[in-house]
Short mmCIF file of C-alpha atoms and ligand atoms in Angstrom, two decimals:
data_model
loop_
_atom_site.label_atom_id
_atom_site.label_comp_id
_atom_site.label_asym_id
_atom_site.label_seq_id
_atom_site.Cartn_x
_atom_site.Cartn_y
_atom_site.Cartn_z
CA MET A 1 -31.60 7.56 -22.04
CA ASN A 2 -31.50 6.11 -19.07
CA PHE A 3 -28.90 6.21 -16.68
CA LYS A 4 -27.78 2.29 -17.06
CA GLU A 5 -26.94 3.56 -20.91
CA LYS A 6 -26.17 7.01 -20.15
CA PHE A 7 -23.54 5.41 -18.27
CA THR A 8 -22.55 1.92 -20.24
CA GLN A 9 -22.27 3.08 -24.00
CA ASN A 10 -19.28 2.85 -25.00
CA LEU A 11 -17.52 1.03 -22.28
CA PRO A 12 -15.01 -1.16 -23.37
CA LYS A 13 -14.85 -5.14 -21.87
CA PHE A 14 -11.21 -5.66 -20.97
CA GLU A 15 -11.46 -9.73 -21.33
CA ALA A 16 -7.98 -10.08 -18.85
CA ASP A 17 -10.40 -9.60 -15.91
CA ALA A 18 -12.18 -12.99 -16.06
CA LEU A 19 -9.09 -14.43 -15.12
CA ASN A 20 -8.22 -11.76 -12.49
CA PRO A 21 -11.07 -10.97 -11.31
CA ILE A 22 -9.55 -8.56 -8.60
CA LEU A 23 -8.52 -6.35 -11.79
CA PRO A 24 -10.95 -3.86 -11.43
CA TYR A 25 -10.65 -2.92 -7.41
CA THR A 26 -6.66 -2.59 -7.48
CA PRO A 27 -4.86 1.01 -7.45
CA TRP A 28 -4.98 1.68 -11.20
CA ALA A 29 -8.11 0.77 -12.35
CA GLY A 30 -9.96 4.32 -12.03
CA HIS A 31 -7.45 5.31 -14.80
CA ARG A 32 -8.24 2.38 -17.01
CA LEU A 33 -10.85 4.13 -19.48
CA PHE A 34 -8.30 6.89 -20.29
CA ALA A 35 -5.60 5.00 -20.99
CA TYR A 36 -7.91 2.80 -23.80
CA ASP A 37 -8.94 6.20 -25.45
CA LEU A 38 -5.17 7.37 -24.79
CA VAL A 39 -4.39 4.21 -26.91
CA GLN A 40 -6.83 4.32 -29.09
CA THR A 41 -6.93 7.96 -30.14
CA LEU A 42 -2.38 8.62 -30.30
CA ARG A 43 -2.48 5.36 -32.30
CA PRO A 44 1.11 4.24 -30.67
CA ASN A 45 3.64 2.10 -32.58
CA ARG A 46 5.45 1.90 -29.16
CA VAL A 47 4.32 1.51 -25.67
CA VAL A 48 6.75 0.82 -23.34
CA GLU A 49 5.12 0.03 -18.92
CA LEU A 50 7.96 -0.15 -16.28
CA GLY A 51 6.14 -1.43 -13.53
CA THR A 52 3.65 -4.19 -14.55
CA HIS A 53 2.93 -6.46 -11.75
CA TYR A 54 -0.71 -8.37 -12.40
CA GLY A 55 -1.10 -6.23 -15.54
CA CYS A 56 -4.26 -3.74 -14.68
CA SER A 57 -2.63 -1.14 -16.26
CA PHE A 58 -0.49 -3.03 -19.06
CA PHE A 59 -4.36 -4.89 -20.23
CA ALA A 60 -6.08 -2.04 -20.41
CA PHE A 61 -3.49 -0.55 -23.20
CA VAL A 62 -3.40 -3.62 -24.50
CA GLN A 63 -7.22 -4.41 -25.06
CA ALA A 64 -7.25 -0.50 -26.93
CA ALA A 65 -5.33 -1.70 -29.54
CA LYS A 66 -7.12 -5.32 -29.55
CA ASP A 67 -10.43 -3.57 -29.85
CA ALA A 68 -9.11 -0.70 -32.83
CA GLY A 69 -6.86 -3.21 -34.63
CA LEU A 70 -4.04 -1.40 -33.94
CA GLY A 71 -0.80 -3.14 -34.76
CA THR A 72 0.54 -0.94 -32.15
CA GLU A 73 4.70 -2.88 -29.98
CA LEU A 74 2.84 -2.50 -26.57
CA ILE A 75 6.21 -4.07 -23.82
CA ALA A 76 5.87 -5.25 -20.39
CA VAL A 77 9.01 -4.56 -17.97
CA ASP A 78 9.04 -6.48 -14.57
CA THR A 79 11.46 -8.73 -12.87
CA TRP A 80 7.74 -9.83 -11.48
CA TRP A 81 9.39 -10.03 -8.16
CA GLY A 82 7.46 -7.35 -6.18
CA ASP A 83 9.22 -5.01 -4.58
CA GLU A 84 8.88 -2.82 -1.13
CA GLN A 85 5.82 -1.29 -1.49
CA ALA A 86 4.07 -3.15 -4.03
CA GLY A 87 5.07 -5.99 -1.87
CA PHE A 88 7.43 -9.33 -2.85
CA TYR A 89 4.90 -12.25 -4.44
CA GLY A 90 5.18 -15.34 -6.13
CA GLU A 91 5.80 -16.68 -9.36
CA ASP A 92 1.56 -17.29 -9.73
CA VAL A 93 1.84 -13.94 -10.79
CA PHE A 94 3.82 -13.97 -13.80
CA GLU A 95 2.36 -16.83 -15.12
CA ARG A 96 -1.30 -15.59 -14.56
CA VAL A 97 0.20 -12.46 -16.85
CA GLN A 98 1.36 -14.94 -19.54
CA LYS A 99 -1.86 -16.86 -19.52
CA THR A 100 -3.81 -13.72 -20.07
CA VAL A 101 -1.78 -12.97 -22.99
CA GLU A 102 -2.23 -16.50 -24.48
CA THR A 103 -5.48 -16.73 -24.01
CA TYR A 104 -6.85 -12.73 -25.04
CA TYR A 105 -4.19 -10.91 -26.13
CA ALA A 106 -2.69 -13.48 -28.56
CA ARG A 107 -2.96 -12.06 -31.97
CA GLN A 108 -0.92 -8.35 -29.94
CA ASN A 109 2.47 -7.78 -30.91
CA ILE A 110 2.97 -8.19 -26.49
CA ARG A 111 6.54 -8.24 -25.35
CA LEU A 112 7.22 -9.68 -21.44
CA MET A 113 10.92 -8.30 -20.70
CA ARG A 114 11.41 -9.80 -17.69
CA CYS A 115 13.94 -7.96 -16.05
CA TRP A 116 15.48 -4.68 -14.01
CA PHE A 117 14.15 -1.06 -15.36
CA HIS A 118 18.08 -0.58 -16.11
CA GLU A 119 18.96 -3.52 -17.72
CA ALA A 120 15.89 -3.12 -20.43
CA LEU A 121 16.67 0.37 -21.08
CA THR A 122 19.73 -0.32 -23.52
CA HIS A 123 17.27 -1.96 -25.55
CA PHE A 124 15.80 0.78 -27.18
CA GLU A 125 16.50 3.56 -28.93
CA ASP A 126 16.51 7.12 -28.10
CA GLY A 127 12.76 8.43 -29.70
CA SER A 128 11.53 4.69 -29.87
CA ILE A 129 8.83 5.23 -27.45
CA ASP A 130 5.38 6.70 -28.04
CA ILE A 131 3.84 6.37 -24.67
CA LEU A 132 5.93 5.64 -21.74
CA HIS A 133 4.59 5.00 -18.35
CA ILE A 134 6.28 4.55 -14.95
CA ASP A 135 4.77 2.65 -12.12
CA GLY A 136 7.53 1.10 -10.11
CA CYS A 137 8.55 1.59 -6.72
CA HIS A 138 7.28 5.14 -5.87
CA HIS A 139 10.18 6.32 -3.39
CA TYR A 140 11.27 9.86 -5.19
CA GLU A 141 14.83 8.37 -5.99
CA ASN A 142 13.59 5.26 -7.96
CA VAL A 143 11.20 7.62 -10.15
CA ARG A 144 13.32 10.39 -10.65
CA GLU A 145 15.62 7.65 -11.67
CA ASP A 146 13.40 5.83 -13.91
CA PHE A 147 12.58 9.49 -15.54
CA GLU A 148 15.59 10.72 -16.19
CA SER A 149 17.13 7.67 -17.61
CA TRP A 150 13.86 6.80 -19.58
CA LEU A 151 13.13 10.11 -21.03
CA PRO A 152 15.51 10.20 -23.84
CA LYS A 153 13.75 7.19 -25.17
CA VAL A 154 10.59 8.88 -25.81
CA HIS A 155 9.33 10.43 -28.70
CA PRO A 156 9.97 14.16 -28.76
CA GLU A 157 6.14 14.24 -29.06
CA GLY A 158 5.19 11.51 -27.57
CA VAL A 159 3.78 11.25 -23.86
CA VAL A 160 4.90 10.02 -20.73
CA LEU A 161 1.78 8.43 -17.74
CA MET A 162 3.14 8.25 -14.58
CA HIS A 163 1.10 6.59 -11.52
CA ASP A 164 0.95 7.42 -7.65
CA ILE A 165 1.29 11.08 -8.50
CA ALA A 166 -2.08 12.24 -5.68
CA PRO A 167 -0.38 13.98 -3.06
CA ARG A 168 -2.36 12.33 -0.50
CA THR A 169 -0.04 9.16 -0.78
CA GLY A 170 2.38 10.91 0.97
CA TYR A 171 4.82 9.32 -2.16
CA GLY A 172 7.90 10.85 -3.34
CA SER A 173 6.42 10.01 -7.00
CA ALA A 174 4.30 13.10 -5.72
CA LYS A 175 6.58 15.30 -4.62
CA PHE A 176 8.78 14.31 -7.93
CA TRP A 177 5.74 14.55 -10.29
CA ARG A 178 5.15 18.02 -9.06
CA GLU A 179 8.22 19.31 -9.27
CA ILE A 180 8.25 18.65 -13.64
CA ARG A 181 4.86 18.52 -14.31
CA ASP A 182 5.73 22.58 -15.75
CA LYS A 183 8.81 21.70 -17.58
CA PHE A 184 7.88 20.59 -20.71
CA GLY A 185 4.65 20.57 -23.34
CA GLY A 186 1.87 20.88 -20.92
CA TYR A 187 -0.09 17.94 -18.87
CA ILE A 188 -3.30 16.72 -17.23
CA GLU A 189 -3.57 14.47 -13.65
CA PHE A 190 -5.95 12.60 -12.60
CA LEU A 191 -6.07 12.93 -8.67
CA ASN A 192 -8.72 9.90 -8.13
CA ASP A 193 -7.02 6.17 -7.68
CA TRP A 194 -3.23 7.35 -6.58
CA GLY A 195 -3.07 9.58 -9.09
CA LEU A 196 -1.78 9.27 -12.90
CA GLY A 197 -0.28 12.32 -14.33
CA VAL A 198 -0.27 12.71 -18.45
CA LEU A 199 2.86 14.83 -19.78
CA PHE A 200 3.04 16.01 -22.99
CA LEU A 201 6.61 15.92 -24.07
CA HIS A 202 5.87 19.20 -26.71
CA PRO A 203 3.32 21.62 -26.45
CA ARG A 204 2.33 20.77 -30.13
CA SER A 205 1.30 17.49 -28.72
CA ALA A 206 -0.35 18.93 -25.87
CA ASP A 207 -2.13 21.42 -27.83
CA ARG A 208 -3.34 18.91 -29.89
CA TRP A 209 -4.53 15.68 -27.48
CA LYS A 210 -5.85 17.38 -25.14
CA SER A 211 -9.22 18.55 -26.33
CA PHE A 212 -9.13 15.39 -27.67
CA PHE A 213 -10.09 13.71 -24.16
CA ASP A 214 -14.28 13.32 -23.25
CA PHE A 215 -13.46 14.23 -18.88
CA ASN A 216 -16.97 14.10 -18.08
CA ARG A 217 -16.27 10.21 -19.37
CA TYR A 218 -13.96 9.44 -16.84
CA SER A 219 -15.78 10.95 -13.72
CA GLU A 220 -18.82 9.81 -14.74
CA SER A 221 -18.11 6.68 -16.14
CA LEU A 222 -19.24 3.36 -13.63
CA TYR A 223 -15.54 3.24 -12.78
CA ALA A 224 -15.94 6.31 -10.68
CA LEU A 225 -18.94 5.48 -9.58
CA MET A 226 -17.01 2.35 -7.70
CA ASP A 227 -14.60 4.20 -6.34
CA LYS A 228 -16.90 5.20 -3.07
CA TYR A 229 -16.31 1.21 -2.83
CA LYS A 230 -12.46 0.86 -4.09
CA LEU A 231 -10.94 1.56 -1.38
CA GLU A 232 -12.27 -0.58 1.36
CA LEU A 233 -12.27 -2.70 -1.21
CA ILE A 234 -8.97 -2.35 -1.67
CA ASP A 235 -8.27 -2.73 2.21
CA LYS A 236 -10.59 -5.71 2.43
CA TRP A 237 -8.08 -7.30 -0.64
CA TYR A 238 -4.60 -6.13 1.15
CA GLU A 239 -6.37 -8.15 4.34
CA THR A 240 -7.00 -11.26 2.58
CA VAL A 241 -3.73 -11.04 -0.05
CA ASN A 242 -1.64 -10.72 3.50
CA LEU A 243 -3.28 -13.38 5.68
CA ARG A 244 -2.91 -15.70 2.77
CA LYS A 245 0.86 -14.53 2.57
CA ARG A 246 1.11 -15.13 6.59
CA ILE A 247 -0.47 -18.04 6.30
CA ASP A 248 1.93 -20.04 3.13
CA GLU A 249 4.96 -18.12 4.99
CA LEU A 250 4.08 -20.82 7.85
CA LYS A 251 3.24 -23.38 5.95
CA ASN A 252 6.39 -22.79 3.67
CA ASN A 253 8.85 -22.52 7.07
CA SER A 254 8.36 -25.76 7.73
CA LYS A 255 9.39 -26.25 4.12
CA GLU A 256 12.73 -24.78 4.27
CA GLN A 257 13.68 -26.08 7.97
CA SER A 258 12.65 -29.38 7.03
CA ILE A 259 15.69 -29.04 3.61
CA LEU A 260 17.53 -27.57 5.75
CA ARG A 261 17.78 -30.32 8.91
CA GLN A 262 17.76 -33.25 6.31
CA LEU A 263 21.04 -30.89 4.78
CA LEU A 264 22.37 -30.58 8.66
CA TRP A 265 21.31 -34.57 9.08
CA ASN A 266 23.69 -35.45 5.99
CA ASP A 267 26.50 -32.93 7.44
CA ILE A 268 26.38 -30.42 4.47
CA CYS A 269 27.02 -27.25 5.42
CA ASP A 270 28.99 -26.23 1.35
CA HIS A 271 29.05 -27.10 -2.30
CA VAL A 272 25.13 -26.60 -2.63
CA ALA A 273 23.68 -25.50 -5.33
CA LEU A 274 20.13 -23.97 -5.11
CA CYS A 275 17.67 -24.83 -8.14
CA GLY A 276 14.79 -21.89 -8.46
CA THR A 277 15.29 -17.68 -8.10
CA GLY A 278 11.96 -17.41 -7.50
CA SER A 279 9.99 -16.37 -3.68
CA PHE A 280 10.10 -20.07 -2.16
CA ALA A 281 14.17 -20.18 -3.58
CA ARG A 282 14.76 -16.61 -1.85
CA ARG A 283 13.36 -17.65 1.45
CA LEU A 284 15.06 -20.89 1.76
CA TYR A 285 18.45 -19.17 0.90
CA GLU A 286 17.84 -17.04 3.72
CA VAL A 287 17.12 -19.91 6.23
CA LEU A 288 20.03 -22.25 4.88
CA LYS A 289 22.67 -19.26 5.08
CA GLN A 290 20.55 -18.55 9.13
CA GLY A 291 21.74 -22.39 9.61
CA GLY A 292 25.01 -22.26 8.06
CA VAL A 293 24.84 -23.78 4.73
CA ARG A 294 26.76 -22.32 2.30
CA VAL A 295 25.01 -21.68 -1.12
CA GLU A 296 27.19 -21.60 -4.00
CA VAL A 297 25.41 -21.05 -6.86
CA PHE A 298 21.61 -21.16 -7.88
CA VAL A 299 20.48 -23.11 -11.06
CA ASP A 300 17.83 -21.62 -13.14
CA ARG A 301 16.22 -23.49 -16.44
CA ASP A 302 15.94 -19.38 -18.08
CA GLU A 303 19.08 -18.61 -19.87
CA GLN A 304 18.37 -15.12 -19.29
CA LEU A 305 19.57 -15.88 -15.90
CA TRP A 306 22.58 -17.12 -16.48
CA GLY A 307 25.44 -15.12 -15.16
CA LYS A 308 23.07 -12.62 -13.16
CA LYS A 309 23.96 -12.55 -9.46
CA LEU A 310 21.29 -13.27 -7.02
CA PHE A 311 22.48 -12.40 -3.34
CA ASP A 312 25.23 -11.64 -4.44
CA ILE A 313 25.81 -15.42 -5.88
CA GLU A 314 25.83 -16.83 -8.87
CA ILE A 315 23.12 -18.16 -11.35
CA VAL A 316 23.48 -20.71 -13.64
CA SER A 317 22.41 -23.71 -15.32
CA ILE A 318 22.38 -27.54 -14.46
CA GLU A 319 24.85 -28.02 -16.73
CA GLU A 320 27.74 -25.02 -15.49
CA ALA A 321 26.62 -26.60 -12.06
CA ILE A 322 27.29 -30.03 -12.70
CA ARG A 323 30.86 -28.79 -14.52
CA ARG A 324 31.89 -27.30 -11.04
CA GLY A 325 31.56 -30.22 -9.29
CA ILE A 326 28.79 -29.37 -6.67
CA ARG A 327 27.13 -32.92 -5.75
CA PHE A 328 24.17 -31.43 -3.73
CA TYR A 329 21.55 -29.86 -5.08
CA VAL A 330 18.12 -28.60 -2.95
CA VAL A 331 15.01 -28.08 -4.92
CA GLY A 332 13.89 -24.34 -3.99
CA SER A 333 10.03 -24.62 -5.70
CA VAL A 334 7.39 -25.96 -4.48
CA SER A 335 5.09 -26.02 -6.59
CA PHE A 336 6.97 -27.81 -10.07
CA ALA A 337 9.66 -29.71 -7.09
CA GLU A 338 9.32 -33.39 -9.38
CA GLU A 339 9.51 -31.66 -11.80
CA VAL A 340 13.12 -30.06 -10.91
CA ALA A 341 14.00 -32.60 -8.94
CA ASP A 342 13.62 -34.95 -12.28
CA ARG A 343 14.88 -32.36 -14.63
CA VAL A 344 18.21 -32.38 -12.21
CA LYS A 345 18.48 -36.17 -11.50
CA SER A 346 18.32 -36.43 -14.81
CA ALA A 347 21.59 -33.92 -16.30
CA LEU A 348 23.31 -35.74 -13.30
CA ILE A 349 22.90 -39.31 -15.10
CA LYS A 350 23.57 -37.55 -18.31
CA ASN A 351 26.56 -36.73 -17.30
CA GLY A 352 28.39 -39.75 -15.77
CA ILE A 353 27.81 -38.74 -12.57
CA ASP A 354 27.37 -40.22 -9.20
CA ASN A 355 27.92 -40.13 -5.66
CA TRP A 356 24.90 -37.37 -5.90
CA ARG A 357 21.91 -36.04 -3.54
CA ILE A 358 19.17 -33.99 -4.01
CA PHE A 359 17.05 -32.48 -1.03
CA VAL A 360 13.28 -32.30 -1.76
CA PHE A 361 11.01 -30.71 1.20
C1 SAM B 401 3.05 -0.65 -8.61
S1 SAM B 401 3.98 -1.85 -9.28
C2 SAM B 401 3.36 -2.06 -10.36
C3 SAM B 401 1.68 -1.91 -10.95
C4 SAM B 401 0.68 -1.94 -12.28
N1 SAM B 401 0.97 -0.93 -13.20
C5 SAM B 401 -0.89 -2.51 -11.99
O1 SAM B 401 -1.88 -1.46 -12.94
O2 SAM B 401 -1.08 -2.37 -11.57
C6 SAM B 401 4.53 -1.96 -9.30
C7 SAM B 401 5.95 -3.38 -10.49
O3 SAM B 401 7.05 -2.46 -10.40
C8 SAM B 401 8.48 -3.95 -10.41
N2 SAM B 401 9.82 -2.90 -9.98
C9 SAM B 401 9.40 -2.12 -9.15
N3 SAM B 401 10.77 -1.10 -9.77
C10 SAM B 401 11.65 -2.30 -10.68
C11 SAM B 401 12.62 -2.57 -11.26
N4 SAM B 401 14.13 -1.42 -10.84
N5 SAM B 401 13.02 -2.63 -12.40
C12 SAM B 401 11.88 -3.81 -12.99
N6 SAM B 401 10.71 -3.96 -11.71
C13 SAM B 401 10.57 -3.07 -11.03
C14 SAM B 401 7.93 -4.62 -9.03
O4 SAM B 401 7.93 -5.57 -9.54
C15 SAM B 401 6.06 -4.50 -9.34
O5 SAM B 401 5.80 -5.32 -9.95
#
């Protein structure tokens, strides 16, 4: 067997990469092969992931279930807003995850739960999760809260995966992992790619499953061979992403200022509804606030957001905003500005309202 055959045999094809070619270079990529084998070996009924972002890890679980013809329920929980470590990102990330599901995994049993981890918690029975992957914010307190609140939901013989446990990351997750890894049935850990901890809750499952994995496969695979280039690639990737973000910010900043100018020009400082809850809407909110404009409500189409709060301000439907007598609407979206403005306009006309104003950048 030649070198190429040795290292390429039995390597899965992660189809999601076609829609998002950066996935093989992201911090989770070096664990995909193990994640894939884990799902195919354990044949879980339910996998839950806390923290999905672009879906490098999630789509590895999904691919494994697809290739093995498993009916595994695969659930991703994320606000898809980002956090201070992953960075705050735009709607395009969630849209790409949705598109990946539609394109390659439409027949899989997948649920994308767009909410906070603690909100999702109430939807799960105790002991109902076979594999839980914790990969949210990596501060010690966050990881501890995620672990302790979700542990009862995992089957007593289940597995908990924790990312970012390599000591060199300096993250609280690495410290927390070292505190708990000996307290359950057994564990294995990978220290490449920010580190992955695999916690078997029951000694029986630790004994049973550990022997199933061919660890050489993970260290010898092409993924591991790419490791030495990966850090460099990731640095370059973040550099590019940050530059792109900065350029967008500069561009968008003028859009936000333009809306603020329009409002102040028209002497409007109050009774304003901001339509949208994405990254542009949130930045716009800050600019309006600094400019002395008070946003009364956020308006969003997503029913699941109604009644929730953003910056301590209620998110409501357009009908509810109209019912509350709001006449000034600011469009908080860049990509769908016209669509949002049209929708607001139709609702105002339908409700027989006059003297309204809609502001678009
Ligand atoms: C490190 S990234 C996940 C990386 C992903 N597993 C991968 O394979 O690339 C963390 C994600 O967790 C989400 N997140 C962090 N804390 C959260 C919370 N409390 N509730 C919901 N989502 C959260 C962020 O929006 C972010 O997308």
